[in-house]
Coordinates of C-alpha atoms and ligand atoms in Angstrom, one line a residue:
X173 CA 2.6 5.9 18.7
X174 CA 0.9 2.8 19.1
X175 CA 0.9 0.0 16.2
X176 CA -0.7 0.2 13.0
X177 CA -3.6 -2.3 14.1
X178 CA -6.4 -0.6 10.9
X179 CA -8.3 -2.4 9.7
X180 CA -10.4 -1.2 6.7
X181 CA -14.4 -1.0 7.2
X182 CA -16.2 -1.9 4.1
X183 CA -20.1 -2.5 5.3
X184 CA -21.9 -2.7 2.1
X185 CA -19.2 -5.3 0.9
X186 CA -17.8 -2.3 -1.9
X187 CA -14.6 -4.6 -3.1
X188 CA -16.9 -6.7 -5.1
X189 CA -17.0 -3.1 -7.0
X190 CA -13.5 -3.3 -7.5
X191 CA -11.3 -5.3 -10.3
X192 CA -8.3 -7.6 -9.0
X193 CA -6.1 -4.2 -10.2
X194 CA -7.6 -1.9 -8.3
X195 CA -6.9 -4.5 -4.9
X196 CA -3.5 -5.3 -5.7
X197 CA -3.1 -1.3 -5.8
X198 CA -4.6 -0.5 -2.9
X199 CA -2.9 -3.1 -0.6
X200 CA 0.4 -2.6 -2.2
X201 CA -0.1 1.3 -1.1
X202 CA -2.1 -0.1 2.3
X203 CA 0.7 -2.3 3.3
X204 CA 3.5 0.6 2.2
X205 CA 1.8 2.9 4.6
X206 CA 1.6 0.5 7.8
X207 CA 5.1 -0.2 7.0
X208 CA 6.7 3.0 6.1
X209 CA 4.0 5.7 7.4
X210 CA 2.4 4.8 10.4
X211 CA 5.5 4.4 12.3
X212 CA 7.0 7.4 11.7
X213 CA 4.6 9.9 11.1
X214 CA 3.8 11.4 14.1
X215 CA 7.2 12.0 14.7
X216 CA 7.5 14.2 11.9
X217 CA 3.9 15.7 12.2
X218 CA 5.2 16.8 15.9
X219 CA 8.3 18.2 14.7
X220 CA 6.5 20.0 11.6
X221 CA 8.8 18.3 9.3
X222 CA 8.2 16.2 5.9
X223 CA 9.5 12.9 5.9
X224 CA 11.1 13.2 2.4
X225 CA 12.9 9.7 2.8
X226 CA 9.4 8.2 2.1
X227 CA 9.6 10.3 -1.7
X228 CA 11.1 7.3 -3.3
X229 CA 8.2 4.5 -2.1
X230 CA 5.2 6.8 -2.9
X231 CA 7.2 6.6 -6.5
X232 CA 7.0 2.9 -6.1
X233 CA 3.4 2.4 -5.1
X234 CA 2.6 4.9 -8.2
X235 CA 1.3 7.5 -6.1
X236 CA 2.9 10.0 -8.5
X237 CA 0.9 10.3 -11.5
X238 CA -1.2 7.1 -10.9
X239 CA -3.1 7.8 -14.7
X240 CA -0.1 8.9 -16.5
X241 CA 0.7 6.8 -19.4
X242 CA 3.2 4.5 -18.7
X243 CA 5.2 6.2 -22.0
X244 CA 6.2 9.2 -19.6
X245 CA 6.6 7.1 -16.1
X246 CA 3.3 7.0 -15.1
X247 CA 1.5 3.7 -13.7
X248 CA -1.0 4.1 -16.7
X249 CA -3.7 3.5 -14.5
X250 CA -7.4 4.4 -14.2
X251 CA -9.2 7.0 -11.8
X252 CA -10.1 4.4 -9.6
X253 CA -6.9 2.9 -9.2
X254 CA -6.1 6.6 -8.3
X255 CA -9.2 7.5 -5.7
X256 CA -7.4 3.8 -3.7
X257 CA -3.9 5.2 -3.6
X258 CA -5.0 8.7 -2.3
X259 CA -7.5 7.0 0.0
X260 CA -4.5 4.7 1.6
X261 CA -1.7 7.7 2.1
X262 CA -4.5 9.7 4.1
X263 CA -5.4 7.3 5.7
X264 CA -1.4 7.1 7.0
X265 CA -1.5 11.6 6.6
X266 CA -3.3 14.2 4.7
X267 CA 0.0 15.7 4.8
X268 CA 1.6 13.2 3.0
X269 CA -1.4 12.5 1.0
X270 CA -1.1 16.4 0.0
X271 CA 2.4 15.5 -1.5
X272 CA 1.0 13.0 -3.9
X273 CA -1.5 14.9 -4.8
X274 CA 0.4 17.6 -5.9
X275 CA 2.8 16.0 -7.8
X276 CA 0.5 14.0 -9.8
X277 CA -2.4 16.3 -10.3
X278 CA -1.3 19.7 -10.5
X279 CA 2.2 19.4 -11.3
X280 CA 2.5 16.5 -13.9
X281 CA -1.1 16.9 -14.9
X282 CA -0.9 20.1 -16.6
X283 CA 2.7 18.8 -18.0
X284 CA 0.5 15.9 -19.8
X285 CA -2.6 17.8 -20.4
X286 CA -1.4 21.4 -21.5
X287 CA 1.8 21.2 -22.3
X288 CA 3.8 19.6 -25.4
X289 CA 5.8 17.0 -25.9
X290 CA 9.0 18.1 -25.5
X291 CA 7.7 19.3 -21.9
X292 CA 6.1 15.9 -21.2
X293 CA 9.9 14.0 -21.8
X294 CA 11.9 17.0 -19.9
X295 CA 9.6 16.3 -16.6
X296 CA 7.3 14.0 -16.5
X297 CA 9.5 10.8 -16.4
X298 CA 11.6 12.8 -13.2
X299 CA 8.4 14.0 -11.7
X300 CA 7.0 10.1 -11.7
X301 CA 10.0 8.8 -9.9
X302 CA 10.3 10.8 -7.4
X303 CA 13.8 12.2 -8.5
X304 CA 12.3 15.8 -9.1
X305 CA 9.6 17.4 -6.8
X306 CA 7.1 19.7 -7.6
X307 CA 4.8 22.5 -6.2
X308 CA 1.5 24.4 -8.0
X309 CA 1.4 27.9 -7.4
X310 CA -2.3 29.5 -7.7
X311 CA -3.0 31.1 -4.3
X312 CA -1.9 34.8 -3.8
X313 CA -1.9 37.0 -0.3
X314 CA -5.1 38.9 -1.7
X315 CA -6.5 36.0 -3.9
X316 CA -7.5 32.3 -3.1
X317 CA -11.4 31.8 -3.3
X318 CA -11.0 34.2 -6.9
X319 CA -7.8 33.1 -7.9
X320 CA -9.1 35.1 -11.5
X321 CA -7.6 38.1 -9.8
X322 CA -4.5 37.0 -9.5
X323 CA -1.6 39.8 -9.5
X324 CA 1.2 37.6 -10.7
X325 CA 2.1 38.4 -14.4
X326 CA 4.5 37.8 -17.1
X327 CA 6.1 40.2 -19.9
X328 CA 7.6 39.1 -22.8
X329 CA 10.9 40.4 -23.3
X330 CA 12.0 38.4 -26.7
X331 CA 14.3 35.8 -25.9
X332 CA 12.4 35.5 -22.6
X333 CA 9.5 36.2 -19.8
X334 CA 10.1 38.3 -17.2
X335 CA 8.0 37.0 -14.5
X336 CA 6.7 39.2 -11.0
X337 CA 4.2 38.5 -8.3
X338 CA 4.1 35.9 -5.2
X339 CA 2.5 32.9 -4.4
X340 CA 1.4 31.8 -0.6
X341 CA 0.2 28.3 0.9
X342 CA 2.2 26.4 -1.7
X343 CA 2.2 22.7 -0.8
X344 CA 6.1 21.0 -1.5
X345 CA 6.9 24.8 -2.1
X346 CA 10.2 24.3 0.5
X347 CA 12.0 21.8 -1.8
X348 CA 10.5 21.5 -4.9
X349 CA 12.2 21.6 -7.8
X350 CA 10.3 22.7 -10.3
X351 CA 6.5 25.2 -9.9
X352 CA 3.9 25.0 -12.2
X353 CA 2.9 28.4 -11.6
X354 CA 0.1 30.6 -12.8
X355 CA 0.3 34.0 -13.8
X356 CA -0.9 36.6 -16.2
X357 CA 0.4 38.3 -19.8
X358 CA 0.4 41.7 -20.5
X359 CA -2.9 41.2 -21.9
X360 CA -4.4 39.7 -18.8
X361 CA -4.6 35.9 -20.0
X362 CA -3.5 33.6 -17.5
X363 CA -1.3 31.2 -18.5
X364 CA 0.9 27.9 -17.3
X365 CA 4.9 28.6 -16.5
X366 CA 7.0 26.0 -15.4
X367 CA 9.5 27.8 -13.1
X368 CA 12.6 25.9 -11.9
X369 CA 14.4 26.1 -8.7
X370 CA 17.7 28.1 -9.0
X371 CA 16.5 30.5 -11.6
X372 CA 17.9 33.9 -10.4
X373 CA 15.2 35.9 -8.7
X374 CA 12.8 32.7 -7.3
X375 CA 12.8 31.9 -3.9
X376 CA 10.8 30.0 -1.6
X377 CA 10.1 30.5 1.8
X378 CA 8.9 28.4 4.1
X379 CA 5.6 29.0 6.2
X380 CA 6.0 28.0 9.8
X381 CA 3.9 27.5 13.1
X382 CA 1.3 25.4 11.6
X383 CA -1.2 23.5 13.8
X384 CA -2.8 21.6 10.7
X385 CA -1.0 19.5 7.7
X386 CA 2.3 19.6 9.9
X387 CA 4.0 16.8 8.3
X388 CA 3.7 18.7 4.8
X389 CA 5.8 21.4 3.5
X390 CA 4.1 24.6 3.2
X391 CA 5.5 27.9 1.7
X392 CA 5.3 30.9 -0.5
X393 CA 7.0 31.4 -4.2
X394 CA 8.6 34.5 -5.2
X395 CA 9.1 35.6 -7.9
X396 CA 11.3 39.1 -8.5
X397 CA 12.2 39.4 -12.1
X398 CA 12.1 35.8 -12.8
X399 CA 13.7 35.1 -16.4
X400 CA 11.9 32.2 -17.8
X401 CA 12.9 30.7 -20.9
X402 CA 10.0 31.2 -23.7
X403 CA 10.2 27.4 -23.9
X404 CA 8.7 26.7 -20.3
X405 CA 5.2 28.6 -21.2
X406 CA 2.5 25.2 -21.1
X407 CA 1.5 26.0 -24.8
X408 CA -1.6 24.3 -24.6
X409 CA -4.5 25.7 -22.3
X410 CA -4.8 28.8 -21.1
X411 CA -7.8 31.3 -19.1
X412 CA -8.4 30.2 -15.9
X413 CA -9.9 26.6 -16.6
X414 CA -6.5 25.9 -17.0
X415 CA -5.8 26.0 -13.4
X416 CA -9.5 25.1 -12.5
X417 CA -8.7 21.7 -14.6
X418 CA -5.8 20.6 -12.5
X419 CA -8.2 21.3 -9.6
X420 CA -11.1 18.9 -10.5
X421 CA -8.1 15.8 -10.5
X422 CA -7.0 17.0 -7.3
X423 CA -10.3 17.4 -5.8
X424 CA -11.3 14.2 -6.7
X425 CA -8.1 12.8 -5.3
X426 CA -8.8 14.5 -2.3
X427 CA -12.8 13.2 -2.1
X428 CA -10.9 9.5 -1.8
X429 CA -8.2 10.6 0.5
X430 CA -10.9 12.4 3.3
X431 CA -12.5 8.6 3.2
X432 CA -8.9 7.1 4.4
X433 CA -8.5 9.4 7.3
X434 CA -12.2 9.0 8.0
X435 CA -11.6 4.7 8.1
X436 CA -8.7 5.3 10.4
X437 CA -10.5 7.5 12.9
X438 CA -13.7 4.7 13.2
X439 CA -11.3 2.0 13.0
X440 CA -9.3 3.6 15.9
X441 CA -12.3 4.8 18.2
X442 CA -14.1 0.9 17.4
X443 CA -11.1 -0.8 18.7
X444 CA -10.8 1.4 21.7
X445 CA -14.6 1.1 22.6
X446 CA -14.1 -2.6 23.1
X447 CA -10.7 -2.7 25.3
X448 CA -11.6 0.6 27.0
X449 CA -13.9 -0.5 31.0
X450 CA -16.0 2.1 32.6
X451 CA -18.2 1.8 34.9
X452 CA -17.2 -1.9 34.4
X453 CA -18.1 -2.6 30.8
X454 CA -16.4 -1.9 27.5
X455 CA -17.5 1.5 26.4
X456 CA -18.5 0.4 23.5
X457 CA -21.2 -1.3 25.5
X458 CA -23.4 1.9 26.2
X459 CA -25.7 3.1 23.8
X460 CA -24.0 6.5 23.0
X461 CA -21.0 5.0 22.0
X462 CA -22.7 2.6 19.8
X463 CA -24.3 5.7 18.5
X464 CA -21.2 7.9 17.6
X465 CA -20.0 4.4 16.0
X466 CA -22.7 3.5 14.3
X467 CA -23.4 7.3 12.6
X468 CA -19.7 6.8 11.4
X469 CA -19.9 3.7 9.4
X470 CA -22.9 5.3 8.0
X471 CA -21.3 8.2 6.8
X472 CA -18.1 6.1 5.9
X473 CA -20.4 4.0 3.2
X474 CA -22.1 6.6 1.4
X475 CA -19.1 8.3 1.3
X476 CA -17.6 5.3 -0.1
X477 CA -19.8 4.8 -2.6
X478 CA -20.4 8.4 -3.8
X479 CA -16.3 8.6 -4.7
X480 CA -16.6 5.1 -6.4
X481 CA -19.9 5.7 -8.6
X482 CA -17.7 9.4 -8.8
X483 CA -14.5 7.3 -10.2
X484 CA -17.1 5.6 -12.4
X485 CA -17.7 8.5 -14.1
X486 CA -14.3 10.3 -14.0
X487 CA -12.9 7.0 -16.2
X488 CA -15.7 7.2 -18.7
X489 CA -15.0 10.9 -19.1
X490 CA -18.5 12.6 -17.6
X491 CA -18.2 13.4 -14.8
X492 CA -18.8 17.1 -14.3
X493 CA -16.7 19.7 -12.2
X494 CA -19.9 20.1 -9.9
X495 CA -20.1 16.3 -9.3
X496 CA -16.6 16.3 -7.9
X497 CA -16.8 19.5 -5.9
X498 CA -20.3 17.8 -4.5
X499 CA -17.9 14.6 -3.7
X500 CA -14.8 17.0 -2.1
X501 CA -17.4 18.9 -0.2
X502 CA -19.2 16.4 1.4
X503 CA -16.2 13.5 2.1
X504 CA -14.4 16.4 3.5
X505 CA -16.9 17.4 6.2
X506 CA -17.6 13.7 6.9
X507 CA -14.2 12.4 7.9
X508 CA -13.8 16.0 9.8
X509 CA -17.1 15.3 12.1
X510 CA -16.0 11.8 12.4
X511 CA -12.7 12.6 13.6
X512 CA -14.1 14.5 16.2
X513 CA -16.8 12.3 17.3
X514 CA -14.0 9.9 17.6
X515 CA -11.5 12.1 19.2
X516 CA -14.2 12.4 22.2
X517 CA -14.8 8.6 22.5
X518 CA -11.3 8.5 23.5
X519 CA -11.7 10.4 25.9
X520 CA -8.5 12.0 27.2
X521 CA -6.3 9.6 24.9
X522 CA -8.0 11.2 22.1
X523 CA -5.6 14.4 22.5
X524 CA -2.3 12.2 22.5
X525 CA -0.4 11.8 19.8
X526 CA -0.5 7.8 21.0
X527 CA -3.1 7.6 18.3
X528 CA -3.6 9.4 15.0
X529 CA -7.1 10.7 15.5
X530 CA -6.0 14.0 17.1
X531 CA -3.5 14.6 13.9
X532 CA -6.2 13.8 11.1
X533 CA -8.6 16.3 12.9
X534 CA -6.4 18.9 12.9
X535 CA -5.2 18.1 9.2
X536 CA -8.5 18.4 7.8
X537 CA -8.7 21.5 8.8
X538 CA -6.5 22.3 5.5
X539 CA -8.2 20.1 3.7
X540 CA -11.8 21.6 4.1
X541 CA -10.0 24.6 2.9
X542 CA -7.8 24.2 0.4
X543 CA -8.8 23.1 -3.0
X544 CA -12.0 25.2 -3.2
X545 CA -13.3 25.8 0.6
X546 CA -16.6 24.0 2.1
X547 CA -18.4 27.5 1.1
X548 CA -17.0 27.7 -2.4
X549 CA -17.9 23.9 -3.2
X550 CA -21.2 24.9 -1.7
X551 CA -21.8 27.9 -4.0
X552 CA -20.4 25.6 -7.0
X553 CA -23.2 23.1 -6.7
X554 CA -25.4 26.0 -5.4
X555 CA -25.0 27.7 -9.0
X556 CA -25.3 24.6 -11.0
X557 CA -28.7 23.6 -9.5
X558 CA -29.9 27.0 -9.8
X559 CA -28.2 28.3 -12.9
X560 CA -27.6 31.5 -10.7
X561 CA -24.0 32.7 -10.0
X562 CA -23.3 33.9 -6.4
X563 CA -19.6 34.6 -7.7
X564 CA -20.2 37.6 -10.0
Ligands
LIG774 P1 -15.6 31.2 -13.8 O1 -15.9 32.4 -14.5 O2 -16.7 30.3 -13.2 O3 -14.7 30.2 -14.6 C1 -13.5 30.7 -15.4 C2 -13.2 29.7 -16.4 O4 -12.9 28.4 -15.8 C3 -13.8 27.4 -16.2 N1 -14.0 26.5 -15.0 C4 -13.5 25.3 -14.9 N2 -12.7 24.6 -15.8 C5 -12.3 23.4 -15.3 N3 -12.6 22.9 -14.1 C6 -13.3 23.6 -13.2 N4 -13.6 23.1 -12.0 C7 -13.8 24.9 -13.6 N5 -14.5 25.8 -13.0 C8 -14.7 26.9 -13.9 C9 -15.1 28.1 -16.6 O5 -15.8 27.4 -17.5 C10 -14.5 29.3 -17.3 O6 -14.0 29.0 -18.6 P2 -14.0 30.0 -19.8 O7 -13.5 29.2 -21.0 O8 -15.5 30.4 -19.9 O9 -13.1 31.1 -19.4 O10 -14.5 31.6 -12.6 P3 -14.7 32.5 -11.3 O11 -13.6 33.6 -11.4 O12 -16.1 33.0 -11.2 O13 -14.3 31.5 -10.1 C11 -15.1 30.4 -9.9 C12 -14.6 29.7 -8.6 C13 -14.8 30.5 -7.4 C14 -15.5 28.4 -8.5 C15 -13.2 29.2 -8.8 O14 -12.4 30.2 -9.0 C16 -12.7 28.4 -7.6 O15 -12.8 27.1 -7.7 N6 -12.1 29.0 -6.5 C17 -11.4 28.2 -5.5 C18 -10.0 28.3 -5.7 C19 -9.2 27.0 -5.3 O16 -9.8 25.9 -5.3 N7 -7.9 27.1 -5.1 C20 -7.1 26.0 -4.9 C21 -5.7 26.4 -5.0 S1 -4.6 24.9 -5.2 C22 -4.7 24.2 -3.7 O17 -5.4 24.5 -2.8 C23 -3.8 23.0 -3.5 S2 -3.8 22.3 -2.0 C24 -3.0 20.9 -2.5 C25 -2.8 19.9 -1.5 O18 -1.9 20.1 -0.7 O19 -3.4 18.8 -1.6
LIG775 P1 -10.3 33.3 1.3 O1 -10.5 33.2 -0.1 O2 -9.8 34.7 1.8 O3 -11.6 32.9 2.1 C1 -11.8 33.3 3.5 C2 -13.3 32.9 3.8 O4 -14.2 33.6 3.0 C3 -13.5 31.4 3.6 O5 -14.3 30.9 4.6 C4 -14.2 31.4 2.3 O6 -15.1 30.2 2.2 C5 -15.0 32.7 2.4 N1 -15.4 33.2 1.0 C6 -14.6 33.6 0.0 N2 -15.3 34.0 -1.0 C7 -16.6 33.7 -0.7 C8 -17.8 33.9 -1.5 N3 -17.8 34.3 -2.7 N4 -19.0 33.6 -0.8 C9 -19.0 33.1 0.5 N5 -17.8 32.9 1.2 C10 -16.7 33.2 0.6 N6 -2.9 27.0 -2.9 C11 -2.1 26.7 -4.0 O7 -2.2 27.4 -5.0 N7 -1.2 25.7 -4.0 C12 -1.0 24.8 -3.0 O8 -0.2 23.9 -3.0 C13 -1.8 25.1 -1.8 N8 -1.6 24.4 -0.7 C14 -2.2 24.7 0.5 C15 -1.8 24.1 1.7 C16 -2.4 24.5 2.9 C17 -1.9 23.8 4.2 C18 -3.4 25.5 2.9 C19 -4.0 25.9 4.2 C20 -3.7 26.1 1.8 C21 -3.1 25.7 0.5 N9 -3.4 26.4 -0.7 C22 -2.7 26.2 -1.8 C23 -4.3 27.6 -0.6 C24 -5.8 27.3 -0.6 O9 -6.2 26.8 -1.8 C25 -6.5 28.5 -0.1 O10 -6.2 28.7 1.2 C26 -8.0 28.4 -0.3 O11 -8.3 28.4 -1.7 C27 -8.8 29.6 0.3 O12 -8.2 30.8 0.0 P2 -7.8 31.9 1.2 O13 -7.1 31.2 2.2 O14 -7.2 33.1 0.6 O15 -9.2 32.2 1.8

C-alpha cells in the first residue's frame, strides 16, 4: 500500500469550532492511525483478518468509551471528543472503526447506562483498556430491521436464567469476551444479559467470505441453554429502547466515522488528479475531474458540520434519535458516493489495493446497513415529520 500522505480537508475552516481538547484528541488518534493503521491494514482487510495487536492503542487514544467517566476507565470526555476519534479510525477502516464502536457504545454503554454499580466496576474498567473485548448481540436470522421480534428469550430458573435463541452479524463476536445480548422473559420484555465467553452452552461462530468490513470480526452467538447468573441481568432499562438507546451513541459515532473515510477518499483522488498526465495534463486539469472533486468537498463540509452542530446537541443533552438517524443516513450515503466517484478518478488504480479507496467503498456497504439501514433511517425521519408510522 502506498504511504499515508492524508491530509485532512477542512474548507469552511471548522477547527475554529473546536476547543484545544478536542485537537489534541483528534491528532493523538490521527497520528496513531498513520502510524499503526495505514500501514498494515490492507494486509489484514485482504486476508479477512482483524488486526487485534492494534486493541491495546485504540485503548490508549481512548477510543474505548471516549465519554465514560474517568471513575470506571473511561477518557471522561465529551461527544465531540467522541464524533473526532471515530471520524480518525475510519478514516484508517470502518472495520476497525466498527471495533470501537462497539466496545464503547453498545457494550460499555449499556454497562454505564443500565446497569448497576457492581456491573460498572466488574467490566467497565477491563472493557476501557482493552484487556476484555466485547460484542452486542441484537440481530437475529429472521429479525434485524424489527429487532422487537426477536426470538431469543430467557427463563428464570431460581438461582439462574436459562438463556436460548441465536444472534447473527455480530461485530467482535469471534473473540469477545463478554456479549451484551438482548433477549426476551417469559413475559415477552426484552431485557439486557451480559453473557461471558466460556459459559457452557455459548458459542460463537465466525461468519466468513465477506467482501465488505473484511478487517472486522463478524459472527453469530449461540446460545443453547445458556446458564446465566441472575446477577448479569442489566437491572436498569428494559423494552426495546433499551437496545434502541445504545443505538443512537453508536449511530452517532458512526455519522462522524462515514466523514473520515469520506476525507480519505477526496484526499486520495485530489492528490492523484494532480500527479496523474493524460492527454498531457494532470487530470485534475479537465473540467470533470474538477467536478467529481469539487461535489466532494461540498458534501464533505456539510457533512462536517451537520455531525458537529449534531455533537453540539448530543453534549447539551437534546438531541433527538431522529436528528442522529438524519446525521447516519445522510453521512453514510455521502462518503459511499464519494468513494465511488473517487474510485473512478483513479481509473484502473482505483481497484488496487495500492490505495484505500477500493476498501472504504466496499466497507460502507456494511455501514449503510447496519445500525438501522438507509431505508429504516429514511422511514425514522419520514415518521417524525409526518407523525405517521410506516412500521406498524
Ligand atoms: P418502536 O415502537 O418505535 O419503539 C419501541 C420503543 O423504543 C423506543 N425507541 C427508542 N429509544 C431510544 N432510542 C431510539 N433510537 C429509539 N427508537 C425507538 C420507543 O420510544 C419505544 O419505547 P416505549 O417505552 O414506548 O416502549 O419500535 P419498532 O418495533 O416500531 O421499531 C422501530 C425501528 C424500526 C425504528 C427500530 O426497531 C430500528 O431502529 N430498527 C433498526 C435495527 C437496527 O438498527 N439494528 C442494529 C443492530 S446493532 C448493529 O448493527 C451494530 S453494527 C456495529 C458496528 O460494527 O459498528
Ligand atoms: P432486513 O431487515 O431483512 O432488511 C432487508 C431489506 O429490507 C433492507 O433493504 C431494509 O432496508 C428493507 N426493509 C426492512 N424493513 C423495511 C420496512 N419496514 N420498510 C422498507 N424497507 C424495509 N447487528 C448486531 O446486533 N450487532 C452487531 O454487532 C452487528 N454487526 C454487523 C456487522 C456487519 C458487517 C453487518 C453487515 C451487519 C451487522 N449487524 C449487527 C446487523 C445489522 O444491524 C443488520 O444487518 C441490519 O439491521 C439489517 O437487518 P437485516 O440484515 O436482517 O436486513
Amino acid at each position: 500500500m502506498k504511504p499515508d500522505l492524508f491530509e485532512a480537508p477542512d474548507y469552511y475552516n471548522l477547527d475554529e469550532l473546536l476547543t484545544d481538547e478536542h485537537k489534541l484528541v483528534r491528532d493523538a488518534a490521527r497520528q496513531w492511525v498513520k502510524r499503526e493503521v495505514s500501514p498494515i491494514i490492507e494486509d489484514y482487510a485482504q486476508r479477512a483478518e482483524f488486526p487485534e495487536q492494534i486493541i491495546g492503542g485504540l485503548a490508549e487514544i481512548g477510543a474505548f468509551g471516549p465519554y465514560i467517566p474517568e471513575e470506571y476507565g473511561g477518557a471522561g470526555l465529551d461527544q465531540i471528543s467522541y464524533g473526532l476519534i471515530m471520524q480518525e479510525i475510519e478514516r484508517g477502516d470502518s472495520g476497525v472503526r466498527s471495533t470501537a464502536s462497539v466496545q464503547s457504545s453498545l457494550v460499555m454503554y449499556p454497562i454505564w447506562k443500565y446497569g448497576n454499580e457492581e456491573q460498572r466496576k466488574k467490566y467497565l474498567p477491563k472493557l476501557a483498556s482493552g484487556e476484555w473485548m466485547g460484542c452486542f448481540g441484537l440481530t437475529e436470522p429472521d429479525h434485524g430491521s424489527n429487532p422487537g421480534g426477536m426470538i431469543t428469550n430467557f427463563k428464570d430458573m431460581g438461582d439462574h436464567y436459562l438463556l436460548n435463541g441465536a444472534k447473527m452479524w455480530i461485530s467482535n463476536a469471534p473473540f469477545a469476551q463478554v456479549a451484551v445480548v438482548w433477549a426476551k422473559n417469559e413475559e415477552g420484555r426484552i431485557h439486557g444479559l451480559i453473557v461471558e465467553r466460556g459459559m457452557e452452552g455459548f458459542s460463537t461462530p465466525e461468519t466468513h467470505n465477506k467482501w465488505s468490513l473484511r478487517a472486522s470480526a463478524t459472527g453469530e452467538l449461540i446460545f443453547d441453554n445458556v446458564k446465566v447468573p441472575k446477577e448479569n441481568l442489566l437491572p436498569n432499562k428494559s423494552g426495546l429502547g433499551a437496545p434502541l438507546g445504545c443505538l443512537d451513541s453508536a449511530r452517532f459515532g458512526i455519522a462522524w466515522g462515514a466523514i473520515g473515510a469520506a476525507m480519505d477518499c477526496y484526499d486520495t483522488a485530489l492528490r492523484y488528479s494532480k500527479e496523474r498526465l493524460q492527454f498531457g495534463k494532470p487530470i485534475g486539469s479537465f473540467q470533470l475531474q474538477q467536478k467529481k472533486l469539487a461535489e466532494m468537498i461540498t458534501e464533505i463540509t456539510k457533512a462536517q458540520l451537520l455531525a458537529w452542530k449534531l455533537g453540539v446537541m448530543r453534549n447539551n443533552g437534546t438531541a433527538t434519535s431522529a436528528q442522529i438517524s438524519m446525521a447516519k443516513r445522510n453521512n453514510v450515503e455521502m462518503a459511499i458516493k464519494i468513494a465511488r466517484e473517487a474510485r473512478q478518478m483513479l481509473g484502473g488504480m482505483g481497484i488496487s489495493g495500492e490505495y484505500s479507496i477500493m476498501r472504504h467503498s466496499m466497507n460502507l456497504e456494511s455501514v449503510i446497513t447496519y445500525e438501522g439501514t438507509h431505508d429504516i433511517h429514511l422511514l425514522i425521519t419520514g415518521l417524525d415529520v409526518t407523525g405517521l408510522n410506516a412500521f406498524k
